[in-house]
């Protein structure tokens, strides 16, 4: 798909462009009128010098000038309309592409994610480069190219051999622009890669500024930043110099065409082959004939960066989404049966298996804790149940259906999840709990705040649940962030709850109070708990113990705890 994106316009880009083809046709019609009006300027000059001046026909001059004034008014109107049509289409195409790319980002499989968050954000910004090439700059340049032939034809009709001067400039401009393409391609690739590196360093620094300061990581990140900036600046400078060469060569060719036309035209006037009015008209038209190639030269210099961006974006857009099946299994509600059958798993890019032949079953409404040492695979099981990753071997079943066959929206609507790394979004506490779901009214929001413990701290501040959080919830303690995440997981009363270390940052008193409130809240729901905390085990009926990616023990909670206590005493 990457290669196809280099030579053909991919479907994700051609579809929004085709949707506005009527607008582009209107822009083309406007371009037709503006180029025809350009002929009127040259013919006006020729008529004045050939007919008006020799005969001193001032009345005819006034009438002719009035007509020319009307032409100029229409010319201005057509130029404005052409620009408006192109900009409107560009705006709509930009919005359509942005929506498509964001939808692809959300649907992307985590296994396909590559590079840092900053590099990914930089890649998605490349859509602006592609959209500008295909939806605005290209159209303005390309619609004028066919009229080069019209201007050359008129020059040949009225100026005869003078047409050879602009005709000789055309291939030179095109060849100069094409000659620099290999260098531009190389420099564009270097500049883009360094741009992604720079973006990644910036995002990492902003997101972890507290750690950067406390851990004295500033010099390391500054060195990375300076290296990326220096390399990117060198590539950008080389690219600008090559681009300037092509554009300035085209500009010089336009001037040479004008001067050459005048120079040769003077000799033709002396021979009586043409008149002075004809020379003036031809000199105007020769410059106009070469002018579109100046835009084309600029377009070709942008083509390298756009081609690189298009290749990367096409690779991103062609990634398979989470919904791999054309007709996934739909479930309006989940009963809560979960089963792992011979599941083995290794994270992308790693040969080390995190899980090895893991099998267990959780009945609807059963509450199970998964415990074990750090790195034993507990959090990985939670991610597999949520369908965030697919097992390398075996099956993960929810209500008897493989999670790869279930529609991701149905699966996650029925599973309330709180992952180990709590992520809060910009906005209020309210929006972080409800995620702007209109089905969660104020009464339900207050209930969630009470059950999760959010009310314990939100009720003590003036803004309460409408407090606008700083970036990623900075200013809140780890326990307060976890309380918001618990409320979010419980929102909508999903039949399955997955909680990965939900109280790791809470004090014992807050944890015990939460356990007491969750006892009734979890009644009748399937509950998968990943924890190291003893107090949270009061909520479960069964414990599964993992070690090095394998199940080493499982059974009723009290029996497992008793065996662990005995084993600890024996040791």
Coordinates of C-alpha atoms in Angstrom, one line a residue:
X1 CA 0.0 0.0 0.0
X2 CA 2.9 2.3 0.6
X3 CA 4.2 1.9 -2.9
X4 CA 0.7 2.4 -4.2
X5 CA 0.4 5.6 -2.2
X6 CA 3.6 6.9 -4.0
X7 CA 2.1 6.6 -7.5
X8 CA -1.7 6.7 -7.1
X9 CA -4.0 8.7 -4.9
X10 CA -5.1 6.2 -2.2
X11 CA -8.8 5.6 -1.6
X12 CA -8.9 7.3 1.8
X13 CA -7.7 10.5 0.1
X14 CA -9.4 10.2 -3.3
X15 CA -12.9 9.7 -1.7
X16 CA -13.1 13.1 -0.1
X17 CA -11.6 14.8 -3.1
X18 CA -14.1 13.1 -5.4
X19 CA -16.9 14.2 -3.1
X20 CA -16.1 17.8 -4.0
X21 CA -15.5 17.4 -7.7
X22 CA -18.4 19.7 -8.6
X23 CA -16.7 22.5 -6.6
X24 CA -13.4 21.8 -8.4
X25 CA -15.3 22.0 -11.8
X26 CA -16.6 25.4 -10.8
X27 CA -13.0 26.4 -9.9
X28 CA -11.9 25.2 -13.3
X29 CA -14.6 27.2 -15.1
X30 CA -13.5 30.3 -13.1
X31 CA -9.9 29.6 -14.2
X32 CA -11.1 29.4 -17.8
X33 CA -12.6 32.9 -17.6
X34 CA -9.5 34.4 -15.9
X35 CA -7.2 33.1 -18.6
X36 CA -9.5 34.3 -21.4
X37 CA -9.6 37.7 -19.7
X38 CA -5.7 37.7 -19.7
X39 CA -5.9 37.5 -23.5
X40 CA -8.1 40.6 -23.4
X41 CA -5.3 42.7 -21.7
X42 CA -2.8 41.8 -24.5
X43 CA -5.3 42.4 -27.3
X44 CA -6.3 45.7 -25.7
X45 CA -2.6 46.9 -25.8
X46 CA -2.2 45.7 -29.4
X47 CA -5.4 47.6 -30.5
X48 CA -4.3 50.8 -28.7
X49 CA -0.9 50.9 -30.3
X50 CA -2.0 49.6 -33.8
X51 CA -5.3 51.5 -34.2
X52 CA -5.9 54.1 -31.6
X53 CA -2.5 55.9 -31.4
X54 CA -1.9 56.2 -35.2
X55 CA -5.4 57.5 -35.8
X56 CA -5.7 59.6 -32.6
X57 CA -9.1 57.9 -32.1
X58 CA -9.7 59.1 -28.5
X59 CA -13.4 58.3 -28.5
X60 CA -12.7 54.8 -29.5
X61 CA -10.0 54.6 -26.8
X62 CA -12.6 55.6 -24.2
X63 CA -15.1 53.1 -25.4
X64 CA -12.4 50.4 -25.5
X65 CA -11.2 51.3 -22.0
X66 CA -14.7 51.1 -20.6
X67 CA -15.0 47.6 -22.0
X68 CA -11.6 46.7 -20.6
X69 CA -12.7 48.0 -17.2
X70 CA -15.7 45.7 -17.3
X71 CA -13.4 42.8 -18.2
X72 CA -11.1 43.6 -15.3
X73 CA -14.0 43.7 -12.9
X74 CA -15.2 40.3 -14.1
X75 CA -11.6 39.0 -13.9
X76 CA -11.3 40.1 -10.3
X77 CA -14.6 38.4 -9.5
X78 CA -13.6 35.2 -11.2
X79 CA -10.3 35.1 -9.3
X80 CA -12.0 35.6 -6.0
X81 CA -14.5 32.9 -6.9
X82 CA -11.8 30.5 -7.9
X83 CA -9.9 31.0 -4.7
X84 CA -13.2 30.7 -2.7
X85 CA -14.1 27.4 -4.4
X86 CA -10.7 25.9 -3.8
X87 CA -10.6 27.0 -0.2
X88 CA -14.0 25.7 0.6
X89 CA -13.3 22.4 -1.0
X90 CA -9.9 22.3 0.9
X91 CA -11.7 23.0 4.2
X92 CA -14.2 20.2 3.7
X93 CA -11.5 17.8 2.5
X94 CA -9.3 18.7 5.5
X95 CA -12.2 18.0 7.9
X96 CA -13.0 14.7 6.2
X97 CA -9.4 13.6 6.3
X98 CA -9.0 14.6 9.9
X99 CA -12.1 12.6 10.9
X100 CA -10.9 9.6 8.9
X101 CA -7.4 9.7 10.5
X102 CA -8.7 10.2 14.0
X103 CA -11.1 7.3 13.5
X104 CA -8.2 5.1 12.3
X105 CA -6.1 6.2 15.3
X106 CA -8.8 5.1 17.8
X107 CA -9.4 1.8 15.9
X108 CA -5.7 1.0 15.6
X109 CA -4.4 -2.1 17.2
X110 CA -2.0 -1.5 20.0
X111 CA 0.3 -4.1 18.6
X112 CA 0.7 -1.9 15.5
X113 CA 1.7 1.2 17.5
X114 CA 5.3 2.2 16.7
X115 CA 7.5 4.9 18.0
X116 CA 6.7 7.5 20.7
X117 CA 3.5 9.4 21.2
X118 CA 5.2 12.6 19.9
X119 CA 6.3 10.8 16.7
X120 CA 2.8 9.5 16.2
X121 CA 1.3 13.0 16.7
X122 CA 3.8 14.3 14.2
X123 CA 2.8 11.7 11.7
X124 CA -0.9 12.7 12.0
X125 CA 0.0 16.3 11.4
X126 CA 1.4 15.3 8.0
X127 CA -2.2 15.3 6.7
X128 CA -1.9 19.0 6.4
X129 CA 0.9 18.7 3.9
X130 CA -1.0 16.1 1.9
X131 CA -4.2 18.0 2.0
X132 CA -2.5 21.2 0.9
X133 CA -0.9 19.4 -2.1
X134 CA -4.1 17.7 -3.3
X135 CA -6.8 20.1 -2.3
X136 CA -5.4 23.6 -2.8
X137 CA -2.0 24.3 -4.2
X138 CA -2.1 21.6 -6.8
X139 CA -5.4 22.7 -8.2
X140 CA -4.5 26.3 -8.5
X141 CA -1.3 25.4 -10.4
X142 CA -2.7 22.6 -12.5
X143 CA -5.8 24.4 -13.8
X144 CA -3.6 27.1 -15.5
X145 CA -1.3 24.6 -17.2
X146 CA -3.6 23.8 -20.2
X147 CA -4.0 27.5 -20.9
X148 CA -0.2 27.6 -21.7
X149 CA -1.1 26.1 -25.1
X150 CA -3.8 28.7 -25.6
X151 CA -1.4 31.5 -25.0
X152 CA 1.2 29.9 -27.3
X153 CA -1.4 29.5 -30.0
X154 CA -2.4 33.2 -29.8
X155 CA 1.2 34.2 -29.8
X156 CA 1.8 32.1 -32.9
X157 CA -1.3 33.6 -34.6
X158 CA -0.3 37.2 -34.0
X159 CA 3.5 37.1 -33.6
X160 CA 4.5 34.2 -35.8
X161 CA 8.1 33.0 -35.0
X162 CA 8.1 34.9 -31.6
X163 CA 6.3 31.9 -30.2
X164 CA 9.6 30.0 -30.2
X165 CA 11.0 32.2 -27.4
X166 CA 8.5 31.1 -24.6
X167 CA 8.3 27.7 -26.2
X168 CA 12.0 27.2 -25.6
X169 CA 11.7 28.2 -21.9
X170 CA 9.0 25.6 -21.0
X171 CA 11.1 22.5 -21.2
X172 CA 14.0 24.2 -19.4
X173 CA 11.8 25.1 -16.4
X174 CA 10.4 21.6 -16.2
X175 CA 13.8 19.9 -16.5
X176 CA 15.3 22.1 -13.8
X177 CA 12.4 21.2 -11.4
X178 CA 12.7 17.5 -12.2
X179 CA 16.5 17.5 -11.8
X180 CA 16.4 18.5 -8.1
X181 CA 13.7 15.9 -7.2
X182 CA 16.2 13.1 -6.1
X183 CA 17.9 15.5 -3.7
X184 CA 14.6 16.9 -2.4
X185 CA 13.4 13.3 -1.8
X186 CA 16.4 12.5 0.3
X187 CA 16.4 15.8 2.2
X188 CA 12.6 15.6 2.8
X189 CA 13.0 12.1 4.3
X190 CA 15.8 13.4 6.7
X191 CA 13.8 16.5 7.7
X192 CA 10.7 14.5 8.3
X193 CA 12.5 11.9 10.5
X194 CA 14.2 14.6 12.5
X195 CA 10.9 16.4 12.9
X196 CA 9.3 13.3 14.4
X197 CA 12.3 12.9 16.8
X198 CA 12.0 16.6 17.8
X199 CA 8.2 16.2 18.3
X200 CA 8.8 13.1 20.4
X201 CA 11.3 14.8 22.7
X202 CA 9.0 17.8 23.1
X203 CA 6.0 15.7 24.0
X204 CA 8.0 13.5 26.4
X205 CA 9.4 16.6 28.1
X206 CA 6.0 18.4 28.5
X207 CA 4.2 15.2 29.7
X208 CA 6.9 14.3 32.2
X209 CA 8.2 17.8 33.2
X210 CA 7.9 17.1 36.9
X211 CA 10.1 14.0 36.5
X212 CA 12.4 15.8 34.2
X213 CA 13.1 18.4 36.9
X214 CA 13.2 16.0 39.8
X215 CA 15.3 13.4 38.1
X216 CA 17.7 15.9 36.4
X217 CA 16.8 14.5 33.0
X218 CA 16.9 17.9 31.4
X219 CA 20.5 17.7 30.0
X220 CA 19.8 14.3 28.4
X221 CA 16.6 15.5 26.7
X222 CA 18.3 18.8 25.7
X223 CA 21.0 16.9 24.0
X224 CA 18.5 14.9 22.0
X225 CA 16.5 18.0 21.2
X226 CA 19.6 19.9 20.0
X227 CA 20.7 17.0 17.8
X228 CA 17.3 16.7 16.2
X229 CA 17.1 20.4 15.7
X230 CA 20.6 20.7 14.1
X231 CA 20.1 17.7 11.8
X232 CA 16.6 18.9 10.8
X233 CA 17.8 22.4 10.2
X234 CA 20.6 21.2 7.9
X235 CA 18.1 19.1 5.9
X236 CA 15.6 21.9 5.8
X237 CA 18.2 24.4 4.6
X238 CA 19.3 22.1 1.8
X239 CA 15.7 21.5 0.8
X240 CA 15.0 25.3 0.8
X241 CA 18.1 26.0 -1.4
X242 CA 17.1 23.4 -3.9
X243 CA 13.5 24.6 -3.9
X244 CA 14.6 28.2 -4.3
X245 CA 16.8 27.2 -7.3
X246 CA 13.8 25.7 -9.1
X247 CA 11.5 28.6 -8.4
X248 CA 14.0 31.3 -9.2
X249 CA 15.0 29.5 -12.4
X250 CA 11.4 29.6 -13.4
X251 CA 11.1 33.3 -12.5
X252 CA 14.3 34.0 -14.5
X253 CA 12.9 32.0 -17.4
X254 CA 9.8 34.2 -17.4
X255 CA 12.0 37.3 -17.5
X256 CA 14.1 35.8 -20.3
X257 CA 11.0 35.0 -22.3
X258 CA 9.9 38.7 -22.0
X259 CA 13.4 40.1 -22.9
X260 CA 13.9 37.6 -25.7
X261 CA 10.5 38.4 -27.2
X262 CA 11.2 42.1 -27.1
X263 CA 14.7 41.7 -28.5
X264 CA 13.6 39.6 -31.5
X265 CA 10.5 41.6 -31.9
X266 CA 12.4 44.8 -32.5
X267 CA 14.2 43.2 -35.5
X268 CA 10.9 41.9 -36.8
X269 CA 9.4 45.4 -36.6
X270 CA 12.4 46.7 -38.5
X271 CA 11.7 44.1 -41.2
X272 CA 8.0 45.1 -41.3
X273 CA 6.9 41.6 -40.2
X274 CA 5.0 42.8 -37.1
X275 CA 3.8 46.1 -35.6
X276 CA 4.8 47.6 -32.3
X277 CA 1.3 46.8 -30.9
X278 CA 1.8 43.2 -31.8
X279 CA 5.2 43.1 -30.0
X280 CA 3.6 44.6 -26.9
X281 CA 0.8 42.0 -26.9
X282 CA 3.2 39.1 -27.6
X283 CA 5.6 40.2 -24.8
X284 CA 2.6 40.3 -22.3
X285 CA 1.4 36.9 -23.5
X286 CA 4.9 35.3 -23.4
X287 CA 5.3 36.1 -19.8
X288 CA 1.8 34.8 -19.1
X289 CA 2.6 31.6 -20.9
X290 CA 5.7 30.9 -18.7
X291 CA 4.1 32.1 -15.4
X292 CA 2.1 28.9 -14.6
X293 CA 5.4 26.9 -14.8
X294 CA 6.7 29.0 -11.9
X295 CA 3.8 27.6 -9.8
X296 CA 4.5 24.1 -11.2
X297 CA 8.2 24.5 -10.1
X298 CA 7.1 25.4 -6.6
X299 CA 4.6 22.5 -6.7
X300 CA 7.3 20.0 -7.7
X301 CA 9.5 21.2 -4.8
X302 CA 6.6 20.5 -2.4
X303 CA 6.0 17.2 -4.0
X304 CA 8.9 15.5 -2.3
X305 CA 7.7 16.3 1.2
X306 CA 4.2 15.5 0.3
X307 CA 5.2 12.2 -1.2
X308 CA 7.0 11.2 2.0
X309 CA 4.0 12.3 4.1
X310 CA 1.6 10.4 1.8
X311 CA 3.7 7.3 2.0
X312 CA 3.7 7.3 5.8
X313 CA 0.1 8.3 6.1
X314 CA -1.0 5.6 3.6
X315 CA 0.9 3.0 5.7
X316 CA -0.9 4.2 8.8
X317 CA -4.3 4.2 7.1
X318 CA -3.8 0.7 5.7
X319 CA -3.1 -0.8 9.1
X320 CA -5.7 -3.3 10.1
X321 CA -8.1 -2.1 12.7
X322 CA -9.3 -3.9 15.8
X323 CA -12.4 -4.9 14.0
X324 CA -10.8 -7.4 11.6
X325 CA -14.0 -9.2 10.7
X326 CA -16.4 -7.7 8.1
X327 CA -19.3 -9.1 10.1
X328 CA -18.3 -9.2 13.8
X329 CA -20.5 -10.8 16.5
X330 CA -22.7 -8.2 18.1
X331 CA -23.8 -8.4 21.7
X332 CA -26.1 -5.7 23.1
X333 CA -25.4 -7.0 26.7
X334 CA -22.8 -9.3 28.2
X335 CA -23.6 -12.0 30.8
X336 CA -20.0 -11.9 32.1
X337 CA -18.6 -15.4 31.4
X338 CA -14.8 -15.2 30.8
X339 CA -12.5 -18.0 29.7
X340 CA -8.9 -18.3 28.7
X341 CA -8.0 -21.5 26.7
X342 CA -4.3 -22.3 26.4
X343 CA -3.3 -18.6 26.1
X344 CA 0.3 -17.7 25.4
X345 CA 1.3 -14.2 24.7
X346 CA 4.4 -12.1 23.9
X347 CA 4.3 -8.3 23.3
X348 CA 5.1 -7.1 19.8
X349 CA 8.8 -6.8 19.2
X350 CA 9.7 -9.2 22.1
X351 CA 10.5 -12.9 22.0
X352 CA 9.9 -13.4 25.7
X353 CA 6.5 -14.9 26.4
X354 CA 4.6 -13.0 29.1
X355 CA 1.9 -15.8 29.4
X356 CA 2.5 -19.5 28.8
X357 CA -0.5 -21.8 28.3
X358 CA -2.8 -20.1 30.7
X359 CA -6.3 -21.5 31.1
X360 CA -9.1 -20.6 33.5
X361 CA -12.8 -19.8 33.5
X362 CA -14.8 -17.2 35.3
X363 CA -18.5 -17.8 35.6
X364 CA -21.0 -14.9 35.3
X365 CA -21.2 -13.0 38.5
X366 CA -18.0 -14.6 39.9
X367 CA -15.4 -12.4 41.5
X368 CA -11.8 -13.5 40.9
X369 CA -8.4 -12.0 41.9
X370 CA -5.3 -12.6 39.9
X371 CA -2.2 -12.2 42.0
X372 CA 1.5 -12.8 41.6
X373 CA 4.9 -11.2 41.5
X374 CA 5.8 -8.2 39.4
X375 CA 6.1 -9.2 35.7
X376 CA 4.2 -12.4 36.2
X377 CA 1.6 -11.4 33.5
X378 CA -1.4 -10.3 35.7
X379 CA -2.0 -7.0 33.8
X380 CA -1.5 -8.7 30.5
X381 CA -4.5 -10.9 31.2
X382 CA -6.6 -7.8 31.8
X383 CA -5.5 -6.3 28.5
X384 CA -6.3 -9.6 26.6
X385 CA -9.8 -9.8 28.1
X386 CA -10.4 -6.2 26.9
X387 CA -9.2 -7.1 23.5
X388 CA -6.4 -4.6 23.6
X389 CA -4.0 -7.3 22.4
X390 CA -4.6 -10.7 20.8
X391 CA -3.1 -13.9 22.2
X392 CA -0.2 -15.4 20.3
X393 CA -1.7 -18.8 20.9
X394 CA -5.0 -19.9 22.4
X395 CA -8.3 -18.1 22.8
X396 CA -9.8 -15.5 25.1
X397 CA -13.6 -16.0 25.2
X398 CA -16.3 -13.7 26.6
X399 CA -19.7 -15.2 26.8
X400 CA -18.4 -18.1 24.6
X401 CA -17.3 -15.8 21.7
X402 CA -13.6 -15.1 20.9
X403 CA -12.9 -11.5 21.7
X404 CA -11.4 -11.2 18.1
X405 CA -14.9 -11.9 16.8
X406 CA -16.8 -9.5 19.0
X407 CA -17.3 -5.9 18.0
X408 CA -14.9 -3.8 20.1
X409 CA -17.6 -1.3 21.0
X410 CA -19.9 -4.1 22.4
X411 CA -17.0 -5.7 24.3
X412 CA -15.9 -2.5 26.1
X413 CA -19.4 -1.2 26.6
X414 CA -20.0 -4.3 28.7
X415 CA -16.7 -4.2 30.6
X416 CA -15.9 -1.4 33.0
X417 CA -12.1 -1.2 33.2
X418 CA -9.6 0.5 35.4
X419 CA -6.0 -0.1 34.1
X420 CA -2.9 0.2 36.2
X421 CA -1.7 3.4 34.7
X422 CA -4.6 5.9 35.4
X423 CA -5.1 8.4 32.5
X424 CA -7.2 11.5 33.1
X425 CA -8.2 13.7 30.2
X426 CA -8.4 17.5 30.0
X427 CA -11.7 18.8 31.4
X428 CA -13.7 18.5 34.6
X429 CA -13.9 15.7 37.1
X430 CA -17.5 15.2 35.8
X431 CA -16.4 14.7 32.2
X432 CA -13.6 12.3 33.3
X433 CA -16.2 10.1 35.0
X434 CA -19.1 10.3 32.4
X435 CA -16.9 10.7 29.3
X436 CA -19.8 13.0 28.2
X437 CA -22.2 10.1 28.0
X438 CA -25.7 11.7 28.1
X439 CA -27.1 8.5 29.7
X440 CA -25.3 9.2 32.9
X441 CA -27.5 11.8 34.7
X442 CA -26.6 13.9 37.8
X443 CA -28.2 11.4 40.1
X444 CA -26.1 8.5 38.7
X445 CA -23.0 10.8 38.7
X446 CA -23.4 11.5 42.5
X447 CA -23.9 7.8 43.2
X448 CA -20.7 7.0 41.3
X449 CA -18.8 9.7 43.2
X450 CA -20.0 8.4 46.5
X451 CA -19.2 4.7 45.8
X452 CA -15.7 5.5 44.4
X453 CA -14.8 8.0 47.0
X454 CA -14.6 10.9 44.7
X455 CA -17.1 12.7 46.8
X456 CA -14.7 12.6 49.8
X457 CA -12.4 15.1 48.2
X458 CA -14.6 16.8 45.5
X459 CA -17.2 17.7 48.1
X460 CA -14.7 19.8 50.0
X461 CA -13.9 22.2 47.1
X462 CA -16.1 25.0 45.7
X463 CA -16.3 23.6 42.1
X464 CA -16.9 20.1 43.2
X465 CA -17.3 17.7 40.3
X466 CA -17.0 20.6 37.9
X467 CA -13.4 21.3 38.9
X468 CA -11.3 21.6 35.7
X469 CA -8.3 19.4 36.0
X470 CA -4.8 20.3 35.0
X471 CA -3.0 18.3 32.3
X472 CA -3.4 14.5 33.1
X473 CA -4.9 15.4 36.5
X474 CA -1.8 17.0 37.9
X475 CA -2.5 18.5 41.3
X476 CA -4.5 15.4 42.4
X477 CA -3.0 12.7 44.5
X478 CA -2.5 9.2 43.1
X479 CA -5.4 7.9 45.2
X480 CA -7.7 10.7 44.0
X481 CA -6.9 9.8 40.4
X482 CA -7.7 6.2 41.1
X483 CA -11.0 7.1 42.7
X484 CA -12.0 9.0 39.5
X485 CA -10.9 6.0 37.4
X486 CA -13.0 3.6 39.6
X487 CA -16.1 5.9 39.1
X488 CA -15.5 5.8 35.4
X489 CA -15.2 2.0 35.3
X490 CA -18.5 1.7 37.2
X491 CA -20.4 4.2 35.0
X492 CA -23.2 2.7 33.0
X493 CA -23.4 -0.3 35.4
X494 CA -21.4 -2.7 33.1
X495 CA -21.9 -6.5 33.9
X496 CA -18.1 -7.0 34.0
X497 CA -15.5 -5.0 36.0
X498 CA -11.8 -5.3 35.5
X499 CA -9.6 -3.5 38.0
X500 CA -5.8 -3.5 37.8
X501 CA -4.2 -2.3 41.1
X502 CA -7.2 0.0 41.8
X503 CA -6.0 1.0 45.3
X504 CA -2.2 1.0 44.9
X505 CA -2.0 4.7 45.7
X506 CA -4.6 4.8 48.4
X507 CA -4.1 4.9 52.2
X508 CA -5.4 1.9 54.2
X509 CA -8.4 3.9 55.6
X510 CA -9.5 5.0 52.1
X511 CA -9.0 1.5 50.8
X512 CA -11.1 -0.2 53.5
X513 CA -13.9 2.4 53.0
X514 CA -13.8 1.7 49.3
X515 CA -13.9 -2.1 49.8
X516 CA -17.0 -1.7 52.0
X517 CA -18.8 0.3 49.4
X518 CA -17.8 -1.9 46.5
X519 CA -19.1 -5.1 48.2
X520 CA -22.7 -4.2 47.4
X521 CA -21.9 -2.4 44.1
X522 CA -20.3 -5.6 42.6
X523 CA -23.1 -7.9 43.5
X524 CA -24.1 -10.0 40.5
X525 CA -21.3 -8.7 38.4
X526 CA -18.2 -10.6 37.1
X527 CA -15.2 -9.0 38.7
X528 CA -11.5 -9.5 37.7
X529 CA -9.1 -8.0 40.2
X530 CA -5.4 -7.6 39.7
X531 CA -3.8 -6.6 43.0
X532 CA -1.0 -6.9 45.6
X533 CA -3.2 -5.4 48.4
X534 CA -4.6 -7.8 51.0
X535 CA -7.6 -5.7 51.8
X536 CA -9.0 -5.8 48.2
X537 CA -9.1 -9.6 48.4
X538 CA -12.2 -9.4 50.6
X539 CA -14.1 -8.6 47.4
X540 CA -13.3 -11.9 45.6
X541 CA -14.5 -15.5 45.8
X542 CA -11.5 -17.1 44.1
X543 CA -7.8 -16.4 43.7
X544 CA -5.6 -17.3 40.7
X545 CA -1.8 -17.1 41.4
X546 CA 0.6 -16.5 38.5
X547 CA 4.3 -17.0 38.4
X548 CA 6.5 -16.4 35.4
X549 CA 3.4 -16.4 33.1
X550 CA 1.9 -19.7 34.4
X551 CA -0.8 -20.5 36.8
X552 CA 0.8 -22.1 39.8
X553 CA -2.3 -22.2 42.1
X554 CA -6.0 -21.3 42.1
X555 CA -9.0 -22.0 44.3
X556 CA -11.4 -20.5 46.8
X557 CA -10.0 -17.3 48.4
X558 CA -9.8 -18.5 52.0
X559 CA -8.2 -21.8 51.0
X560 CA -5.5 -20.1 48.9
X561 CA -4.8 -17.5 51.5
X562 CA -4.5 -20.3 54.2
X563 CA -2.1 -22.3 52.0
X564 CA 0.0 -19.2 51.4
X565 CA 0.1 -18.5 55.1
X566 CA 1.1 -22.0 55.9
X567 CA 3.7 -21.9 53.1
X568 CA 5.1 -18.7 54.5
X569 CA 5.4 -20.1 58.0
X570 CA 7.1 -23.3 56.6
X571 CA 9.6 -21.2 54.8

